[in-house]
Short mmCIF file of C-alpha atoms in Angstrom, two decimals:
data_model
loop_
_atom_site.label_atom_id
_atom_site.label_comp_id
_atom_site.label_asym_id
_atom_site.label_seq_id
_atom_site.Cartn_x
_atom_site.Cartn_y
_atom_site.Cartn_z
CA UNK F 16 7.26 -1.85 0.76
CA UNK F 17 8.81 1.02 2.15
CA UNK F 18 7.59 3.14 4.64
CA UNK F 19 5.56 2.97 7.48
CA UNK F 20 1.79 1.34 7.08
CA UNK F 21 -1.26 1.30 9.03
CA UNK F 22 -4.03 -1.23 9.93
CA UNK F 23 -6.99 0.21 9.77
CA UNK F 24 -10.31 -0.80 12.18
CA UNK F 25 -12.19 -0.45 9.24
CA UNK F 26 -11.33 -0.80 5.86
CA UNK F 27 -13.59 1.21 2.98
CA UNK F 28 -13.52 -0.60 -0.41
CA UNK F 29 -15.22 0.14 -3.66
CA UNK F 30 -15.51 -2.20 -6.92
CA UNK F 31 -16.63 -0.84 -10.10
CA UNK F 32 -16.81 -1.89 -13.72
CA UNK F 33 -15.02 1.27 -15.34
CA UNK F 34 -15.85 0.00 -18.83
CA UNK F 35 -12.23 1.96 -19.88
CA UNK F 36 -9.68 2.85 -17.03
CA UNK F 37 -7.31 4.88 -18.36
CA UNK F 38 -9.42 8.12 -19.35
CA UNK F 39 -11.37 7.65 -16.10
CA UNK F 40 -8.24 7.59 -13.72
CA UNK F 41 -8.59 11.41 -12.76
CA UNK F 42 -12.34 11.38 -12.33
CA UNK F 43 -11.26 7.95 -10.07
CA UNK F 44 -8.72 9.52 -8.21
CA UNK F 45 -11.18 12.64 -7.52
CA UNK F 46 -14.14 10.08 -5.97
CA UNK F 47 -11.28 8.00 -3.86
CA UNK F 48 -10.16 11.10 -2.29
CA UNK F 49 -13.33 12.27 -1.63
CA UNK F 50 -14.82 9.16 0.24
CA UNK F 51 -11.63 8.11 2.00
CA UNK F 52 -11.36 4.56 0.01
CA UNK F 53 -8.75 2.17 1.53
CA UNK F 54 -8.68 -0.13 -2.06
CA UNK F 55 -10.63 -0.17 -5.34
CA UNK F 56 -11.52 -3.07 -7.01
CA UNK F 57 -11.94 -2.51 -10.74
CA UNK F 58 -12.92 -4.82 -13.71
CA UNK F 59 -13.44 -4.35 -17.77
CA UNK F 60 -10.07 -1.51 -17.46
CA UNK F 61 -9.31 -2.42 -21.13
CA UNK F 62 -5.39 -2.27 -20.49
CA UNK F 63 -2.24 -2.71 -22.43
CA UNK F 64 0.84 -3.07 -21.25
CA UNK F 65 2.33 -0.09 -22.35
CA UNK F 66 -0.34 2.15 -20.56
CA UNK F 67 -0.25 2.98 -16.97
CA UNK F 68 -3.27 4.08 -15.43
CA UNK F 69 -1.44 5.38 -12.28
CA UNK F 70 -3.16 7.54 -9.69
CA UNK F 71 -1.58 9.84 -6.56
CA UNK F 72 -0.76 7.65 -3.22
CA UNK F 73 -2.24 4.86 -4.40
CA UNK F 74 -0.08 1.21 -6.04
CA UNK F 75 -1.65 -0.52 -8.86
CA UNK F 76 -2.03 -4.39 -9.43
CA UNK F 77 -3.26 -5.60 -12.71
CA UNK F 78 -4.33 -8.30 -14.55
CA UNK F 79 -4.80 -7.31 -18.10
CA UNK F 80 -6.49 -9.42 -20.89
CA UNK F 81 -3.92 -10.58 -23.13
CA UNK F 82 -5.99 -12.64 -26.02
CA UNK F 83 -7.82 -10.29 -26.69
CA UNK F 84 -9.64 -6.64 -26.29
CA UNK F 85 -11.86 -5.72 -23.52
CA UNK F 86 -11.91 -7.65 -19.64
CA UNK F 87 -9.05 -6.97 -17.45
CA UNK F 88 -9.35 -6.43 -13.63
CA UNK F 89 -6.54 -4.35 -11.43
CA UNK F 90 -6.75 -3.06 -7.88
CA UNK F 91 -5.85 0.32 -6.11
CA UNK F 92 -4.58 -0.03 -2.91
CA UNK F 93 -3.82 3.17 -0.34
CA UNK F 94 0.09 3.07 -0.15
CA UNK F 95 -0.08 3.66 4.12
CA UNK F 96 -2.18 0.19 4.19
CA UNK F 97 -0.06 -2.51 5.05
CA UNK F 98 -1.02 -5.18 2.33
CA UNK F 99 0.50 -7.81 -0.13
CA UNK F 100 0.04 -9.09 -3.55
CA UNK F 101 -1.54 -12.37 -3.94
CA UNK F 102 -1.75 -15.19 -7.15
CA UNK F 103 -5.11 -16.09 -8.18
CA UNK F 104 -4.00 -19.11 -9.68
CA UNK F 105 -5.42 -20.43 -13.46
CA UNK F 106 -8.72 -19.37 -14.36
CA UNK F 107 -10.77 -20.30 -17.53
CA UNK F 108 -13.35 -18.03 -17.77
CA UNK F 109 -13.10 -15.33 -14.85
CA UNK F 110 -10.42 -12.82 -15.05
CA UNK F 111 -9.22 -11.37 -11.14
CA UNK F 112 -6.62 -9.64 -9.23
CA UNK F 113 -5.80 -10.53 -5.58
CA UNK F 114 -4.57 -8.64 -2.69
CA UNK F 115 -4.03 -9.05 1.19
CA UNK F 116 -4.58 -6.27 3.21
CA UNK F 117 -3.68 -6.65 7.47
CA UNK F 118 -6.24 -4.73 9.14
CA UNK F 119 -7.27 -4.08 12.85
CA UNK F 120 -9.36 -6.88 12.80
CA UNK F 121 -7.30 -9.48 11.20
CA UNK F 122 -5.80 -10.21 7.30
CA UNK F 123 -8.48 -10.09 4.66
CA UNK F 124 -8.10 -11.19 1.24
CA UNK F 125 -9.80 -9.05 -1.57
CA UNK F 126 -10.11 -9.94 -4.98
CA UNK F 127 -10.99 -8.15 -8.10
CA UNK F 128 -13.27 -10.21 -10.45
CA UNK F 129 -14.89 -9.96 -13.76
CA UNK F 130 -16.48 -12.87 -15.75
CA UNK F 131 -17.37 -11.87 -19.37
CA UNK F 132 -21.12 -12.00 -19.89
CA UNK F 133 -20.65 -14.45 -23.08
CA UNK F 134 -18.88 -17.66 -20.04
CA UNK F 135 -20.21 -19.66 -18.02
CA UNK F 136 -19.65 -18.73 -14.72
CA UNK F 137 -17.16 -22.08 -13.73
CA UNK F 138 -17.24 -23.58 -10.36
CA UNK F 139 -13.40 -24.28 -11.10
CA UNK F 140 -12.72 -20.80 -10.87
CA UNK F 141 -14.89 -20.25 -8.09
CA UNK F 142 -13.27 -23.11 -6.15
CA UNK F 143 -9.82 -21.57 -7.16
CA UNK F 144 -10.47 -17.95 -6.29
CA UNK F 145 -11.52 -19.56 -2.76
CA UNK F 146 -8.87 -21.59 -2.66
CA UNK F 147 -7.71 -20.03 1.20
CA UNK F 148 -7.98 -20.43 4.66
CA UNK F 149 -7.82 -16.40 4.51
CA UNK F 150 -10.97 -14.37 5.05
CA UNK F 151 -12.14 -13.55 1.72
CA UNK F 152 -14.02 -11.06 -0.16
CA UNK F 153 -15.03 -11.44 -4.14
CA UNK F 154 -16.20 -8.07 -5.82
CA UNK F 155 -16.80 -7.14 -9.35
CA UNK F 156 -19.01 -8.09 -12.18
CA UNK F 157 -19.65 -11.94 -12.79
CA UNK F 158 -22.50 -11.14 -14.86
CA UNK F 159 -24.55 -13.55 -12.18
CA UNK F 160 -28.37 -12.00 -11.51
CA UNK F 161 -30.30 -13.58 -8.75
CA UNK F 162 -32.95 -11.92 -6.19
CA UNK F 163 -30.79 -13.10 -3.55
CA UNK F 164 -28.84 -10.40 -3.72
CA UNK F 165 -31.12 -7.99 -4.70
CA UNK F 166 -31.40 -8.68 -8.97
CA UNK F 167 -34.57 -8.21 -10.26
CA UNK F 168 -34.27 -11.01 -12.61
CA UNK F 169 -32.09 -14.54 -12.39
CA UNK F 170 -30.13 -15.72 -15.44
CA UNK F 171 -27.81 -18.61 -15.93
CA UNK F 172 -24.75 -17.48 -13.90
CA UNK F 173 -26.97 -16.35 -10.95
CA UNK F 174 -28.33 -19.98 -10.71
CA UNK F 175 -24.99 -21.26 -10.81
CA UNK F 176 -23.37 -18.73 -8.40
CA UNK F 177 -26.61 -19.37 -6.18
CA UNK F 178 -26.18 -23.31 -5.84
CA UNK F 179 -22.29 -23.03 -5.26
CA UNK F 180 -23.04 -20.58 -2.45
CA UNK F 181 -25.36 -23.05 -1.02
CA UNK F 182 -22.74 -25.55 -1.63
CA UNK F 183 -20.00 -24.05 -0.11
CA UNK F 184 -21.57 -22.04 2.78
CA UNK F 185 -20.11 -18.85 1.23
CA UNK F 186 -22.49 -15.28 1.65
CA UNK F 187 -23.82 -13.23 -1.80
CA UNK F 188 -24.65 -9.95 -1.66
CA UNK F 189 -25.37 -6.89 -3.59
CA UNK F 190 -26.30 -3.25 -2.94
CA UNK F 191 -30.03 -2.51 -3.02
CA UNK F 192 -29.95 -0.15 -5.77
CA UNK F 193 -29.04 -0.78 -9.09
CA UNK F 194 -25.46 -0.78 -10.27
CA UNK F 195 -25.91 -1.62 -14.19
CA UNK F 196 -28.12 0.93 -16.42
CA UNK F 197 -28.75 -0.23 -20.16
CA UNK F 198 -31.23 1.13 -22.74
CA UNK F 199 -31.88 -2.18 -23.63
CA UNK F 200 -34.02 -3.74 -20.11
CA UNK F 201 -34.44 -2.30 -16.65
CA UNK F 202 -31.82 -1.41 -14.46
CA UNK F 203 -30.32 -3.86 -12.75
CA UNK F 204 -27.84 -5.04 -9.61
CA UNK F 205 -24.61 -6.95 -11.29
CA UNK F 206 -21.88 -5.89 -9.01
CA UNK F 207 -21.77 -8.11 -6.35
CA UNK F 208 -19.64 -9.64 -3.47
CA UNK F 209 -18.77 -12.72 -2.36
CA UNK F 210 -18.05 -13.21 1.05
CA UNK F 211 -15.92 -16.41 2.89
CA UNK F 212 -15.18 -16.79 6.19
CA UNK F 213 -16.10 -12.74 6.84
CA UNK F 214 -17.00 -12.11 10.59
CA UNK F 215 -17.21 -8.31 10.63
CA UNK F 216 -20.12 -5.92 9.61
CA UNK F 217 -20.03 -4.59 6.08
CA UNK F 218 -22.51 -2.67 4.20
CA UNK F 219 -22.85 -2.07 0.37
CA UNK F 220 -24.16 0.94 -1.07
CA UNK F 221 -24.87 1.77 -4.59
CA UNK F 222 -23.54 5.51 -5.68
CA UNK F 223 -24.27 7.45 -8.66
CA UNK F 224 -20.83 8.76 -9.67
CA UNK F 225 -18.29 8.22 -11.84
CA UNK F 226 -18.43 8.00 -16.05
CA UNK F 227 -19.56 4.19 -16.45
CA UNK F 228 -22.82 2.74 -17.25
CA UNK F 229 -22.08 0.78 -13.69
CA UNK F 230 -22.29 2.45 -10.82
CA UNK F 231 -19.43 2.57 -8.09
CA UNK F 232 -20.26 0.54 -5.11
CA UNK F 233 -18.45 1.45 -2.00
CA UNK F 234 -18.23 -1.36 0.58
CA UNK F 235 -17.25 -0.75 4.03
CA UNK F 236 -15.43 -3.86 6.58
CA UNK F 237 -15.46 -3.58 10.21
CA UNK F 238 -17.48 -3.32 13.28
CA UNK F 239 -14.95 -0.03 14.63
CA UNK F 240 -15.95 3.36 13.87
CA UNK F 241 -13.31 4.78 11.52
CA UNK F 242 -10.54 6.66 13.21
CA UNK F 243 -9.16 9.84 11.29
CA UNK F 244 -5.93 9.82 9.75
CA UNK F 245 -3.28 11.74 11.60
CA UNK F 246 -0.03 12.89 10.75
CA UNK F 247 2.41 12.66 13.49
CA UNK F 248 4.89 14.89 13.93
CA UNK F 249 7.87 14.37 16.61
CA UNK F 250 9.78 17.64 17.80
CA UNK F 251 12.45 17.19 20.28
CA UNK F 252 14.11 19.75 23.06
CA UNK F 253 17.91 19.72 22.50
CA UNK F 254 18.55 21.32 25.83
CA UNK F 255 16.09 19.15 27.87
CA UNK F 256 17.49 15.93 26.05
CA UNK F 257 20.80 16.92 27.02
CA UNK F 258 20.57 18.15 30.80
CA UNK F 259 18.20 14.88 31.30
CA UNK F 260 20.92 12.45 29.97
CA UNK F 261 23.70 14.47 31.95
CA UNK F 262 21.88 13.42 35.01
CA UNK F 263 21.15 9.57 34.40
CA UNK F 264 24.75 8.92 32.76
CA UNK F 265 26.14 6.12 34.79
CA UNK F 266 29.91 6.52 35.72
CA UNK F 267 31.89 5.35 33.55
CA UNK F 268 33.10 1.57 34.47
CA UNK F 269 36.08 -0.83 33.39
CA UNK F 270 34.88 -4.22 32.05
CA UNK F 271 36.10 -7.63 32.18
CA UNK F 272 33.84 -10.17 30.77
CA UNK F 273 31.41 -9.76 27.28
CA UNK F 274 28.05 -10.00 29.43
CA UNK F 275 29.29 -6.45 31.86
CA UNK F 276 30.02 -4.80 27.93
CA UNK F 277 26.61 -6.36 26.82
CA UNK F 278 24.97 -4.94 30.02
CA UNK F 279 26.13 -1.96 29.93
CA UNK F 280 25.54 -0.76 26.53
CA UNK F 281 22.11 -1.58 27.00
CA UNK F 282 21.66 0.41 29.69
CA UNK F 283 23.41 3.21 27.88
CA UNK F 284 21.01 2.57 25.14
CA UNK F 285 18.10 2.97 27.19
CA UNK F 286 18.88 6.05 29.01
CA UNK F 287 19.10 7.52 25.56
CA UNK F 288 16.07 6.41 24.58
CA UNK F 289 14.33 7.52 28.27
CA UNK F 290 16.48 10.94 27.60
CA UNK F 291 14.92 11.39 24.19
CA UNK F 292 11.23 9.86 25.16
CA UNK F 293 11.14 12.96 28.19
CA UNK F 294 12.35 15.59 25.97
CA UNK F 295 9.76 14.98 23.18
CA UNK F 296 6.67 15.79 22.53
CA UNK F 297 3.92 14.73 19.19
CA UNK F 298 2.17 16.90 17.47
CA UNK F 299 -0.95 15.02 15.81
CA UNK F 300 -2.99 16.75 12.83
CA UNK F 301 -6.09 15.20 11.26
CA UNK F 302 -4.86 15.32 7.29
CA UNK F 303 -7.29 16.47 4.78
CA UNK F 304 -7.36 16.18 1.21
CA UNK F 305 -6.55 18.67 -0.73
CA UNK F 306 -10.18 20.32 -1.65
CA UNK F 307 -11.60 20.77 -5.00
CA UNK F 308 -12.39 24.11 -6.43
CA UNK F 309 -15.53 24.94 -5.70
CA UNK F 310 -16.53 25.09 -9.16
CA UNK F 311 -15.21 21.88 -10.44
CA UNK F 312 -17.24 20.27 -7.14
CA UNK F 313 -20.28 21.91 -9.14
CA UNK F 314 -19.33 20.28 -12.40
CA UNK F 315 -19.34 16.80 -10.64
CA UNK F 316 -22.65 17.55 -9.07
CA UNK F 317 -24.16 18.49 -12.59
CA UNK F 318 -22.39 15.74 -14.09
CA UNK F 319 -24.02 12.91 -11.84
CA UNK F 320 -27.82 14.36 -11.84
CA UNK F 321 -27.53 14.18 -15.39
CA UNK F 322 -26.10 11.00 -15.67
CA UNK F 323 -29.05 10.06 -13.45
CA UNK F 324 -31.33 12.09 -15.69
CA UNK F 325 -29.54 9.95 -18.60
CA UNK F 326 -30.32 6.65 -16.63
CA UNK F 327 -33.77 7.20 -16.47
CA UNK F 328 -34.99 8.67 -19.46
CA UNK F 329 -32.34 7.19 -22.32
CA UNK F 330 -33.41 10.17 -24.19
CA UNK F 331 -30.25 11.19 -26.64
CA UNK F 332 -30.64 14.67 -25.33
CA UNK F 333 -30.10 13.75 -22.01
CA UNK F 334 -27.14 11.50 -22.87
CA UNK F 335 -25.40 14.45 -25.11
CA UNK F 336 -25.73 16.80 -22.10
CA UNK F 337 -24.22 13.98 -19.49
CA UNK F 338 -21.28 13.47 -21.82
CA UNK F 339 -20.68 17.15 -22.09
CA UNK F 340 -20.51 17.52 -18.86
CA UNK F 341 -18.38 14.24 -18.24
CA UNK F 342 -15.62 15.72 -20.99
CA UNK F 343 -15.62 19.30 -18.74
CA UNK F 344 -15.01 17.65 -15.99
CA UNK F 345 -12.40 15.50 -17.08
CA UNK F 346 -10.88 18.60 -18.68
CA UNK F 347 -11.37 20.95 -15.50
CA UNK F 348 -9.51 17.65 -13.11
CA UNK F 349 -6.80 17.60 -15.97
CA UNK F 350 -6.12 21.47 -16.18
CA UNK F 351 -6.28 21.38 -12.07
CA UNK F 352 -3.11 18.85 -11.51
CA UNK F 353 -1.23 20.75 -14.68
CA UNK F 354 -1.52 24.00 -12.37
CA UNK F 355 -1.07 22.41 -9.24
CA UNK F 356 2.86 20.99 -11.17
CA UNK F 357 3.11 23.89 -12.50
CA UNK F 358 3.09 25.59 -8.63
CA UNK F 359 5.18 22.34 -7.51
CA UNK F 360 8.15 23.43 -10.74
CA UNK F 361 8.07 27.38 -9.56
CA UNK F 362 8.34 26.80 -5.71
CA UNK F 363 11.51 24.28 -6.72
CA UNK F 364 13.29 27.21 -7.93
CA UNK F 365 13.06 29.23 -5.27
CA UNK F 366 14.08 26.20 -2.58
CA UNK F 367 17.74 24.31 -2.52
CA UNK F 368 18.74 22.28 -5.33
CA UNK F 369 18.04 19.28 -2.75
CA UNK F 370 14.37 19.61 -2.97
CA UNK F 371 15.07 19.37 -6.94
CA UNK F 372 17.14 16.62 -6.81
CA UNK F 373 14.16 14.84 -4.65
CA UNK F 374 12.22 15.46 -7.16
CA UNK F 375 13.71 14.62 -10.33
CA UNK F 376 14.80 11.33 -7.86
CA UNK F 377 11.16 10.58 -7.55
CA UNK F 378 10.43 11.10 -11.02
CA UNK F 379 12.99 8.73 -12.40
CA UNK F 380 12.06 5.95 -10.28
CA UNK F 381 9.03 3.79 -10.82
CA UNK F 382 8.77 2.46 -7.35
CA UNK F 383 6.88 -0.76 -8.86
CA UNK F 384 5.66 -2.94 -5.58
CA UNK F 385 7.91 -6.28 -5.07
CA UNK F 386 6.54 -9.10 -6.40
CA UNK F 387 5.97 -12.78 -4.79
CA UNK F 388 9.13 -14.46 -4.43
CA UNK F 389 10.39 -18.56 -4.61
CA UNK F 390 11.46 -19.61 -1.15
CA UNK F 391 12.50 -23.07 -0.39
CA UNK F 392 8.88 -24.13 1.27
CA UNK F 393 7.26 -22.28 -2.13
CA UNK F 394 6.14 -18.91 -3.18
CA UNK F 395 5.78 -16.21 -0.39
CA UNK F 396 3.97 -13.06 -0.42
CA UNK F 397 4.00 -11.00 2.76
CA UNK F 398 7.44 -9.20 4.06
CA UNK F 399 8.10 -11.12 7.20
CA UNK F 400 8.09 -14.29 4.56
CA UNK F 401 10.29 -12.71 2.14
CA UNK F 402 12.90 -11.55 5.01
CA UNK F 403 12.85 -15.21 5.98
CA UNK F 404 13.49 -16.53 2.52
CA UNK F 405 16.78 -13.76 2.10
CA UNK F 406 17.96 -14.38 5.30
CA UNK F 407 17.79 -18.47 4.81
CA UNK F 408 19.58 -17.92 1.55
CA UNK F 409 22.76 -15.68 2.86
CA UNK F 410 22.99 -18.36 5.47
CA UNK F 411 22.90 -21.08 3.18
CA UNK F 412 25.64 -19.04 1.13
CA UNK F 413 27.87 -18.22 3.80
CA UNK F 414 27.95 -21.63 5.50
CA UNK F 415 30.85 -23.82 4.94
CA UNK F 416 31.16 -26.17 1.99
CA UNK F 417 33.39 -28.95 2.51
CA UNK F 418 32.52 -30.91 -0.73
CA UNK F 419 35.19 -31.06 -2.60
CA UNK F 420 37.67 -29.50 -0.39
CA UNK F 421 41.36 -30.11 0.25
CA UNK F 422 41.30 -30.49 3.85
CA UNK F 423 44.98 -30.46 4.14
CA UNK F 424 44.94 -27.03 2.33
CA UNK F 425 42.38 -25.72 5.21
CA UNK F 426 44.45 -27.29 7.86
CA UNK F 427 47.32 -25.56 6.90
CA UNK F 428 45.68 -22.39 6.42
CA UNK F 429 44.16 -22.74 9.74
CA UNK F 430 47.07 -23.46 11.63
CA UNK F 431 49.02 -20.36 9.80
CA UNK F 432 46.58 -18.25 11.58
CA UNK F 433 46.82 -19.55 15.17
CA UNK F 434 50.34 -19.29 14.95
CA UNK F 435 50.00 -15.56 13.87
CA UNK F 436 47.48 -15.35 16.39
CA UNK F 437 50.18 -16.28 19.17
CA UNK F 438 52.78 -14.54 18.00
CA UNK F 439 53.73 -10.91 19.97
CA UNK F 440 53.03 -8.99 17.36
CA UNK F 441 49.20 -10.33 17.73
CA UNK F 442 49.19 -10.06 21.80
CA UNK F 443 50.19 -6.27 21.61
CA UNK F 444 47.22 -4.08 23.05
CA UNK F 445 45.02 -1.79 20.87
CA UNK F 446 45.42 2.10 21.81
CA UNK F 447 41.66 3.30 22.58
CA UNK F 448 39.82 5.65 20.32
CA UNK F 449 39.91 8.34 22.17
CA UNK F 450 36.61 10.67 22.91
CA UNK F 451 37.53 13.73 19.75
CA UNK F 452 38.01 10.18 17.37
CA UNK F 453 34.86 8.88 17.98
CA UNK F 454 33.11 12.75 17.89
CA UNK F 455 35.02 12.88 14.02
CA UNK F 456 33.29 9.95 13.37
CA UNK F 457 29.81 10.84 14.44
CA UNK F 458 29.75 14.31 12.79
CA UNK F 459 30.82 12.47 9.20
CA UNK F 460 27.49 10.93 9.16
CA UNK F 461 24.74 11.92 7.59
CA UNK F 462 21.11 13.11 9.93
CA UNK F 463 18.97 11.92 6.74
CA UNK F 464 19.37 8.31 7.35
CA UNK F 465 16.77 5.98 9.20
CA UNK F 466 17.71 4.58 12.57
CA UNK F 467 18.13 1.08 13.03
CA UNK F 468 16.05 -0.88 15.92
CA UNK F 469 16.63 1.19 18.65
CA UNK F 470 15.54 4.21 17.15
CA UNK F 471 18.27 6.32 18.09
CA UNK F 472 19.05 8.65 15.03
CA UNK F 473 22.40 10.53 13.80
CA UNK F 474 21.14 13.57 14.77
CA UNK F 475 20.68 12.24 18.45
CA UNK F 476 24.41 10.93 18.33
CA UNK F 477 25.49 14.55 17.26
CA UNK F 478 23.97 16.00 20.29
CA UNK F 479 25.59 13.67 22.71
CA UNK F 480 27.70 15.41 25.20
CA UNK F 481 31.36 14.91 26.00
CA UNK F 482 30.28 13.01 28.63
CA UNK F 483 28.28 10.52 26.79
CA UNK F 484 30.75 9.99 24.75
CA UNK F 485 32.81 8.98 27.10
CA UNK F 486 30.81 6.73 28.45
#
C-alpha cells in the first residue's frame, strides 16, 4: 500500500445492509464524508464481477455471491488507515469479508457478515469467522433476533447466536433503535455486532439515512477522543539550511580503515539532517470535506424525514414521495461530481501538460490493493510479512547452488580472477571524482523522487554547497 497511513485513537465504523450497492455508492460516499467513517461494513451489495462500486479515497474488498443472485458482503476502508486484507476461510451458510486495521490502541480485526434469512445460522461459521487470537469485531445482518441485544422478538438464529455467545464468552450487541423497517411486523433491531476479545469503549447508534429499508449503524472503537485530521505541510529555508550546514561541516579528513569511512558519513548524514530539521518549519491544517451545496444538504434532510414518515405509516403515498426524493437526490450527487470533473478537465488546460499526464496516469491505473501472498511459513497478510517473504526469496535465489556443479570449472574460474586481481593492471589507483563530477551527477536527478531512509531528498542534494560536496 503506498503512501503514508495513520493509526487512529479511535476508529468510526458503520455496517449496513444496502439491499443494492451499486446505485447507492454516491448517496454512501455523501454519508461517509459527512460523519468521518474510518471503514464500512456492508452486506446484501448484489455484485457482479464486472461492476465496480468504487467510491473517492476509499479501497474496496468484496466478497460477492457467486451461485446465485442477492447476498454479497464488501468493505470500505479509508485509504490513510493503515490496514490489511484478511481470509475468512470456508463458510456454509454466512457470507463475510475481513479486514485488519492497526489502530492507536492495537490491531483489530473487522469483518463484514451477512447470513441469508432462509440458513441456519452455523456454529461452524461462527467458530471460523473467530478463528483468531486478533481482537475481533462481527457486524452485519445474521438475521439473529434476541432481546439481548435489544430485538423485540427472538427467532431461531437469535437462540443459536445467544447460546454460542454464552459458549464462547464472546459480547452481542445491537443499537437501541431499530435498524430493519418492514410493512409486514414491527420494526425491528437485525444489525448487530459481535465482539471478541474487544477491550475499548464502543457505542452503536442507529441513524436514519441512507436508501435501504435497514438503517446505517455507525459504531465507534476507542476510549481517545478523536483527533482531527491534519495535513502537514513541510516548507524549508534554502538560505538558513545552507549557512547552518556551512557552519557544522567537519573538515574534510583522509581515511584509512572502512569503520573512519562508515563514521564519517554518518556524521555527514546527520548534520544534514540537523541542517534541514533547523531550517524547517510545518504547517498543520485541519482538512475538511469538501461541503455540499446547500440545497442538495436540504434534499437529504427531506429525503430522510420522509423515509421516516415512510417507516411509520407504510402508507403508498408516503413511500412514492420518499422515493422521489431518494431519485433527486441521487440525481443532484450525480450532476454534482459531473461538474466538479468537468472544473477538474478545464483547470487541466490551463496548467502544464504534467498535471495532465498525472491525470490521465491516474486514470489508467486501477491501483487494486495487493493481495495475501504464499510465504514459506504460509499465507501472509500485513506488509512487514510480505517484505519478509520477498526478501527470503531473493536470498534464497541469489545464494550459491552447488548441486550439480563442476567444481573444477569454478576453481578455475576463481583462480582466473585472483590472478587478474594481482596483476598491475588491477593494483593501479582510481583517479577521484572530482567535486564538478559528482555536482553533474546530482543535478541529472530528478526532485520528484522519494528519499530513501534517511530522508534526505534530491532537492536537498542540489542545494549542497561546494563545500559539502567536498566533504
Amino acid at each position: 500500500m503506498a503512501g503514508r497511513r495513520k493509526r487512529p485513537n479511535s476508529l468510526q465504523v458503520a455496517f449496513w445492509n444496502a439491499n443494492g450497492l451499486f446505485h447507492k455508492r454516491l448517496e454512501l460516499q455523501e454519508f461517509a464524508e459527512r460523519h468521518g467513517v474510518d471503514a464500512i461494513l456492508v452486506n446484501e451489495t448484489h455484485l457482479r464481477a464486472a461492476v465496480d462500486p468504487k467510491i473517492a479515497n476509499y479501497i474496496l474488498y468484496r466478497s460477492d455471491r457467486q451461485d446465485r443472485r442477492g447476498g454479497g458482503t464488501a468493505i470500505y476502508v479509508k485509504r490513510t488507515v493503515e490496514h490489511h486484507a484478511v481470509n475468512v476461510g470456508e463458510l456454509e451458510h454466512a457470507e463475510a469479508t475481513a479486514i485488519e486495521i492497526v489502530a492507536g490502541f492495537g490491531t483489530i480485526r473487522l469483518v463484514a457478515v451477512y447470513n441469508p434469512p432462509n440458513r441456519a445460522l452455523l456454529e461452524s461459521d461462527m467458530d471460523t469467522l473467530l478463528a483468531t487470537t486478533t481482537p475481533t469485531v462481527i457486524a452485519g445482518d445474521l438475521n439473529a433476533k434476541h432481546p439481548n441485544w435489544n430485538s423485540r422478538r427472538v427467532n431461531l438464529n437469535g437462540k443459536i447466536l445467544q447460546a454460542y455467545s454464552t459458549a464462547k464468552g464472546t459480547l452481542v450487541d445491537g443499537p437501541v433503535d431499530p435498524t430493519h423497517y418492514s410493512p409486514i411486523g414491527t420494526p425491528d433491531v437485525l444489525d448487530i455486532a459481535i465482539f471478541k476479545e474487544i477491550t475499548v469503549q464502543y457505542a452503536l447508534t442507529s441513524l436514519n439515512d441512507l436508501s435501504s429499508d435497514h438503517n446505517p449503524v455507525l459504531m465507534t472503537l476507542g476510549n481517545a477522543v478523536r483527533d482531527p485530521e491534519f495535513a502537514e505541510r513541510r516548507i524549508i529555508c534554502w538560505p538558513a539550511f545552507t549557512d547552518h550546514l556551512e557552519q557544522n561541516l567537519q573538515k574534510i579528513q583522509f581515511f584509512r580503515t572502512k569503520t573512519q569511512l562508515d563514521d564519517a558519513v554518518v556524521t555527514f548524514t546527520t548534520t544534514i539532517q540537523n541542517s534541514l530539521n533547523n531550517a524547517s518549519r510545518v504547517e498543520r491544517e485541519i482538512t475538511r470535506q469538501d461541503r455540499l451545496p446547500e440545497e442538495i444538504n436540504q434534499l437529504i434532510t427531506a429525503k430522510n424525514r420522509a423515509r421516516k414518515r415512510y417507516q411509520r405509516s407504510w402508507n403508498p403515498v408516503d413511500r412514492e414521495q420518499y422515493n422521489r426524493l431518494a431519485v433527486q437526490v441521487n440525481e443532484a450527487l450525480r450532476t454534482r461530481r459531473s461538474e466538479q470533473w468537468d472544473a477538474k478537465l478545464e483547470s487541466l488546460e490551463e496548467n502544464s501538460n504534467s498535471d495532465l499526464w498525472r491525470v490521465a496516469k491516474a486514470i489508467r491505473n486501477k491501483n487494486s490493493p495487493m493481495p495475501p501472498i504464499h510465504g514459506a511459513s504460509g499465507i501472509v497478510y500485513t506488509e512487514a510479512e510480505k517484505a519478509d517473504v520477498f526478501a527470503e526469496n531473493l536470498e534464497r535465489q541469489c545464494s550459491p547452488n552447488f548441486d550439480n556443479a563442476d567444481l573444477d570449472h569454478i576453481e578455475r574460474v576463481e583462480a582466473d580472477v585472483r590472478a587478474r586481481l594481482a596483476s598491475a593492471d588491477a593494483n593501479r589507483h582510481l583517479l577521484p571524482a572530482s567535486p564538478e563530477e559528482v555536482k553533474q551527477l546530482i543535478n541529472r536527478t530528478r526532485e520528484r523522487k522519494a528519499p530513501g531512509p534517511d530522508g534526505i531528498t534530491n532537492k536537498v542534494l542540489k542545494s549542497l554547497s561546494k563545500k559539502a560536496i567536498l566533504s
